[in-house]
Coordinates of C-alpha atoms in Angstrom, one line a residue:
M18 CA -4.7 14.1 17.3
D19 CA -1.6 15.3 19.0
A20 CA 0.5 18.4 18.1
E21 CA 3.1 16.4 16.1
T22 CA 0.4 14.9 13.9
R23 CA -1.3 18.2 13.3
A24 CA 2.0 19.8 12.3
F25 CA 2.5 16.9 9.8
I26 CA -0.9 17.5 8.3
D27 CA -0.3 21.2 8.1
R28 CA 3.0 20.6 6.3
I29 CA 1.3 18.3 3.8
D30 CA -1.6 20.7 3.2
A31 CA 0.9 23.5 2.5
F32 CA 1.8 21.8 -0.8
Y33 CA -1.8 21.7 -2.0
P34 CA -4.2 24.5 -3.2
P35 CA -7.9 24.2 -2.2
E36 CA -9.8 21.5 -4.1
A37 CA -6.6 20.0 -5.4
I38 CA -8.4 16.8 -6.2
G39 CA -10.0 18.5 -9.2
L40 CA -6.7 19.7 -10.7
P41 CA -5.5 18.2 -14.0
I42 CA -3.7 14.8 -13.4
E43 CA -0.3 16.1 -14.4
E44 CA -0.5 19.1 -12.1
N45 CA -1.7 16.8 -9.3
R46 CA 1.2 14.5 -9.9
A47 CA 3.7 17.4 -10.0
I48 CA 2.5 18.5 -6.5
Y49 CA 2.5 15.0 -5.2
N50 CA 6.1 14.4 -6.4
R51 CA 7.3 17.7 -4.9
M52 CA 5.7 16.7 -1.6
S53 CA 7.2 13.2 -1.7
R54 CA 10.7 14.7 -2.3
A55 CA 10.3 17.1 0.6
F56 CA 9.4 14.2 3.0
H57 CA 12.1 11.8 1.7
A58 CA 14.1 10.7 4.8
G59 CA 17.0 9.2 2.9
R60 CA 18.1 5.6 2.7
P61 CA 19.6 4.0 5.8
A62 CA 23.3 3.1 5.7
G63 CA 23.9 -0.4 4.4
V64 CA 20.9 -0.4 2.0
T65 CA 21.5 -0.3 -1.8
A66 CA 18.9 0.1 -4.5
E67 CA 18.9 -1.1 -8.1
T68 CA 16.3 0.1 -10.7
D69 CA 15.4 -2.5 -13.3
S70 CA 12.4 -3.6 -15.4
M71 CA 10.6 -6.7 -16.4
E72 CA 8.6 -7.5 -19.5
A73 CA 4.9 -8.3 -19.1
G74 CA 2.3 -8.5 -21.9
G75 CA 4.2 -6.4 -24.4
H76 CA 5.2 -3.6 -22.0
A77 CA 7.9 -3.0 -19.4
I78 CA 7.1 -2.7 -15.7
P79 CA 9.9 -0.8 -13.8
V80 CA 10.9 -2.2 -10.4
R81 CA 13.4 -1.1 -7.8
I82 CA 15.1 -3.7 -5.7
Y83 CA 16.4 -2.8 -2.2
R84 CA 19.0 -5.0 -0.6
R85 CA 20.8 -4.8 2.7
D86 CA 24.6 -5.4 2.9
A87 CA 24.0 -8.3 5.1
P88 CA 20.8 -9.7 3.5
D89 CA 18.3 -12.1 5.1
K90 CA 17.1 -14.6 2.4
A91 CA 14.2 -16.0 4.4
A92 CA 11.8 -14.1 2.2
V93 CA 11.4 -11.3 -0.3
V94 CA 8.9 -8.4 0.0
L95 CA 6.8 -7.3 -3.0
Y96 CA 5.8 -3.7 -2.3
F97 CA 2.9 -1.7 -4.0
H98 CA 2.9 2.0 -3.4
G99 CA 0.0 4.3 -2.7
G100 CA -1.4 7.2 -4.6
G101 CA -5.0 6.5 -5.4
F102 CA -4.0 4.5 -8.6
I103 CA -3.2 7.9 -10.3
L104 CA -0.2 9.1 -8.4
G105 CA 3.2 7.8 -7.1
G106 CA 6.0 5.6 -8.4
L107 CA 9.4 4.3 -7.5
D108 CA 10.7 7.6 -6.2
S109 CA 7.6 8.7 -4.1
H110 CA 8.0 5.7 -1.7
D111 CA 11.7 5.1 -2.1
D112 CA 12.7 5.8 1.5
I113 CA 9.8 3.8 2.9
C114 CA 11.0 0.7 1.0
A115 CA 14.6 1.3 2.0
D116 CA 13.6 1.5 5.7
L117 CA 11.5 -1.7 5.3
C118 CA 14.5 -3.4 3.8
A119 CA 16.8 -2.2 6.6
G120 CA 14.3 -3.3 9.3
T121 CA 13.7 -6.8 8.0
G122 CA 16.9 -7.6 6.1
F123 CA 14.7 -8.9 3.3
A124 CA 15.1 -7.8 -0.3
V125 CA 12.2 -5.4 -1.2
V126 CA 10.9 -5.1 -4.7
S127 CA 8.9 -1.9 -5.4
V128 CA 6.6 -2.2 -8.4
D129 CA 5.9 0.8 -10.6
Y130 CA 2.5 -0.5 -11.9
R131 CA 0.6 1.4 -14.6
L132 CA -1.5 4.3 -13.4
A133 CA -4.9 5.7 -14.4
P134 CA -6.3 7.5 -16.3
E135 CA -3.8 6.5 -19.0
H136 CA -4.4 2.9 -18.0
T137 CA -7.8 2.1 -16.6
G138 CA -9.5 -1.2 -15.9
T139 CA -7.4 -4.0 -14.6
A140 CA -4.0 -2.6 -15.8
A141 CA -2.6 -2.1 -12.3
F142 CA -3.9 -5.5 -11.1
D143 CA -2.5 -7.2 -14.2
D144 CA 0.9 -5.6 -13.5
A145 CA 0.7 -6.9 -9.9
V146 CA 0.1 -10.4 -11.1
S147 CA 3.1 -10.2 -13.5
A148 CA 5.3 -8.7 -10.8
Y149 CA 4.5 -11.6 -8.5
E150 CA 5.3 -14.2 -11.1
W151 CA 8.6 -12.4 -11.8
A152 CA 9.5 -12.2 -8.2
T153 CA 8.9 -15.9 -7.4
K154 CA 11.0 -16.9 -10.4
T155 CA 13.8 -14.4 -9.7
F156 CA 14.2 -14.9 -6.0
R157 CA 12.8 -18.4 -5.4
R158 CA 11.9 -17.7 -1.8
P159 CA 8.6 -16.9 0.1
V160 CA 7.0 -13.6 -0.9
V161 CA 5.3 -11.3 1.6
L162 CA 2.9 -8.8 -0.1
V163 CA 3.0 -5.3 1.3
G164 CA 0.8 -2.5 0.1
E165 CA 0.0 1.0 1.3
S166 CA -3.3 2.7 0.5
A167 CA -4.1 1.9 -3.2
G168 CA -1.1 -0.5 -3.1
G169 CA -2.9 -2.3 -0.2
T170 CA -5.9 -2.7 -2.5
L171 CA -3.6 -4.3 -5.1
A172 CA -1.8 -6.6 -2.6
A173 CA -5.1 -7.9 -1.3
C174 CA -6.6 -8.4 -4.7
L175 CA -3.5 -10.3 -5.7
A176 CA -3.7 -12.5 -2.7
H177 CA -7.3 -13.5 -3.6
H178 CA -6.2 -14.2 -7.2
L179 CA -3.3 -16.4 -6.0
R180 CA -5.4 -18.5 -3.7
G181 CA -4.4 -22.1 -4.3
H182 CA -1.4 -21.1 -6.4
G183 CA 1.6 -23.4 -6.1
S184 CA 3.7 -20.6 -4.7
A185 CA 1.1 -18.5 -2.9
P186 CA 2.3 -15.6 -0.7
A187 CA 3.6 -16.3 2.8
G188 CA 1.5 -13.4 4.0
Q189 CA 0.2 -9.9 3.4
V190 CA 0.6 -6.6 5.3
L191 CA -1.9 -4.0 4.3
V192 CA -1.4 -0.4 5.4
Y193 CA -4.6 1.8 5.4
P194 CA -5.9 0.0 2.3
M195 CA -9.1 0.6 0.3
L196 CA -10.8 -2.8 0.3
G197 CA -14.4 -2.1 -0.7
G198 CA -16.3 -1.8 2.5
D199 CA -19.8 -0.4 3.1
E200 CA -19.6 3.3 2.4
S201 CA -22.9 4.1 4.1
K202 CA -21.6 3.5 7.7
G203 CA -18.6 3.3 10.0
S204 CA -15.5 5.4 9.2
Y205 CA -16.9 6.4 5.8
V206 CA -19.4 8.5 7.7
V207 CA -17.6 9.3 10.9
H208 CA -14.4 10.4 9.1
A209 CA -15.9 11.5 5.8
E210 CA -14.1 14.8 6.1
A211 CA -10.9 13.5 7.5
P212 CA -7.6 15.4 6.7
L213 CA -5.4 14.2 3.8
L214 CA -8.1 11.8 2.5
S215 CA -11.9 12.4 2.5
A216 CA -14.7 10.1 1.4
R217 CA -15.1 12.3 -1.7
D218 CA -11.4 11.8 -2.6
V219 CA -11.9 8.1 -2.3
A220 CA -14.9 8.2 -4.7
V221 CA -12.9 10.4 -7.2
Y222 CA -9.9 8.0 -7.2
K223 CA -12.2 5.0 -7.7
N224 CA -14.0 6.6 -10.6
I225 CA -10.7 7.5 -12.4
R226 CA -9.3 4.0 -11.9
T227 CA -12.3 2.3 -13.3
G228 CA -13.0 4.8 -16.1
G229 CA -16.5 5.3 -14.5
E230 CA -17.5 1.6 -14.9
D231 CA -19.3 -0.3 -12.1
T232 CA -16.8 -2.8 -10.8
S233 CA -18.3 -3.2 -7.4
G234 CA -18.7 -6.9 -7.8
D235 CA -15.2 -7.6 -9.2
P236 CA -12.5 -8.8 -6.7
R237 CA -9.8 -7.7 -9.1
Y238 CA -10.7 -4.2 -8.1
L239 CA -11.9 -4.6 -4.5
P240 CA -11.2 -7.7 -2.4
L241 CA -14.3 -7.4 -0.2
A242 CA -16.3 -8.0 -3.4
D243 CA -15.1 -11.6 -3.4
S244 CA -17.5 -14.3 -2.2
D245 CA -14.8 -16.6 -0.9
F246 CA -12.3 -15.7 1.8
S247 CA -11.0 -19.1 2.5
G248 CA -7.4 -20.2 1.8
L249 CA -5.9 -16.7 2.0
P250 CA -2.5 -16.1 3.5
P251 CA -2.0 -14.8 7.0
T252 CA -2.9 -11.1 7.0
I253 CA -2.1 -8.1 9.2
I254 CA -3.9 -4.9 8.5
F255 CA -2.9 -1.4 9.8
T256 CA -5.4 1.4 9.5
A257 CA -5.4 5.1 10.6
E258 CA -8.2 6.1 12.9
C259 CA -8.8 9.5 11.2
D260 CA -9.4 8.0 7.8
P261 CA -12.6 7.0 5.9
L262 CA -11.0 3.7 5.0
S263 CA -10.5 2.5 8.6
S264 CA -13.6 0.3 8.7
D265 CA -12.4 -1.6 5.7
G266 CA -9.6 -3.1 7.7
E267 CA -12.0 -4.4 10.4
A268 CA -14.5 -5.7 7.8
Y269 CA -11.7 -7.6 5.9
R270 CA -10.3 -9.1 9.1
D271 CA -13.7 -10.3 10.1
R272 CA -14.3 -12.0 6.7
L273 CA -11.0 -13.8 6.9
L274 CA -11.6 -15.0 10.4
A275 CA -15.1 -16.2 9.6
A276 CA -13.6 -18.2 6.7
G277 CA -11.1 -19.9 9.1
G278 CA -8.1 -17.8 8.2
K279 CA -5.5 -15.9 10.2
A280 CA -5.9 -12.1 10.4
L281 CA -5.1 -9.2 12.7
W282 CA -6.4 -5.7 12.5
H283 CA -4.7 -2.8 14.3
E284 CA -6.2 0.7 14.2
E285 CA -3.6 3.4 14.8
K286 CA -5.2 6.0 17.1
G287 CA -5.1 9.7 16.2
L288 CA -3.3 9.2 12.9
P289 CA -4.5 10.2 9.4
H290 CA -4.2 8.4 6.1
G291 CA -0.7 8.6 4.7
Y292 CA 1.0 8.7 8.1
L293 CA 4.0 6.6 7.0
R294 CA 5.5 9.8 5.7
A295 CA 5.4 11.1 9.3
R296 CA 7.5 8.3 10.8
A297 CA 10.5 10.5 11.2
T298 CA 8.6 13.4 12.9
V299 CA 5.6 11.9 14.7
A300 CA 6.1 9.4 17.5
R301 CA 2.8 7.6 16.9
A302 CA 3.7 7.1 13.2
R303 CA 7.2 5.9 14.1
D304 CA 5.8 3.4 16.6
S305 CA 3.3 2.1 13.9
F306 CA 6.1 1.7 11.3
I307 CA 8.0 -0.4 13.8
R308 CA 5.0 -2.6 14.2
I309 CA 4.6 -2.8 10.4
V310 CA 8.3 -3.9 10.1
Q311 CA 7.8 -6.5 12.8
A312 CA 4.7 -7.8 11.0
V313 CA 6.5 -8.2 7.7
D314 CA 9.4 -9.8 9.4
A315 CA 7.2 -12.3 11.2
L316 CA 5.2 -13.3 8.1
G317 CA 8.5 -13.8 6.2
R318 CA 9.6 -16.4 8.7
S319 CA 6.9 -19.0 8.8
E320 CA 8.2 -20.5 12.0
R321 CA 7.4 -17.3 13.8
A322 CA 4.2 -16.4 12.0
G323 CA 2.1 -18.7 14.1

């Protein structure tokens, strides 16, 4: 890690007391929201945002739609935020979505899916399915799935669910996602005590999301649990080197390629989980975000994606 990255980690850590993962959910959310506000980089000029909601299964799912003054209607981005399935929302990742809209020109729809522990089981996944159906009907253009951390899990699970769908995604970009890889080897061992996210943290988040149930064989929770990796959309995965989840990206790429799909995996050296918040202060993170924007842009334009 370089000095910029260490300074970013120190700044994040300053918000959290020791063993913060064990704090009550509401206290953890309050800290996370304060941290998110402190790192908010503002929205770029020429990008507007409108908060709305859609009805799904008897409840409302809030969404925030970002548009550039000079929009590009080649595709729309459906974005799922991170936060371990218990944290985050429309505000916590607002500036990231705005920057993604500015960089691609595509409308970006951020989905405020239901969180655990209030909503365990497949609630978040069900909201992702509903959001996709709403986005395809509302925008009537190709959809690129983008997810960060837990949101990357949702995006990939959604892609598996939509295999063979009449309006399947144009592609998916997954940023340091949890995909359900082998926790006995690779980055789960080498980076078990990584800053900002440890292997223990991953286990806690997973347990809260599932309500303690064994869902290891259910691809609605973890895409690597699926037995079929054929027919999936072109996929680009970005992982952080200093992150227990990094090996998941490699494993997922290999499964897609073995099934005849198109997939790229890029590990960002010397960066920790959650580095998108560092894109304004850490050169490596800024360079990675540029690559992420380029990946989304390419997948949204099928003529370039090849």
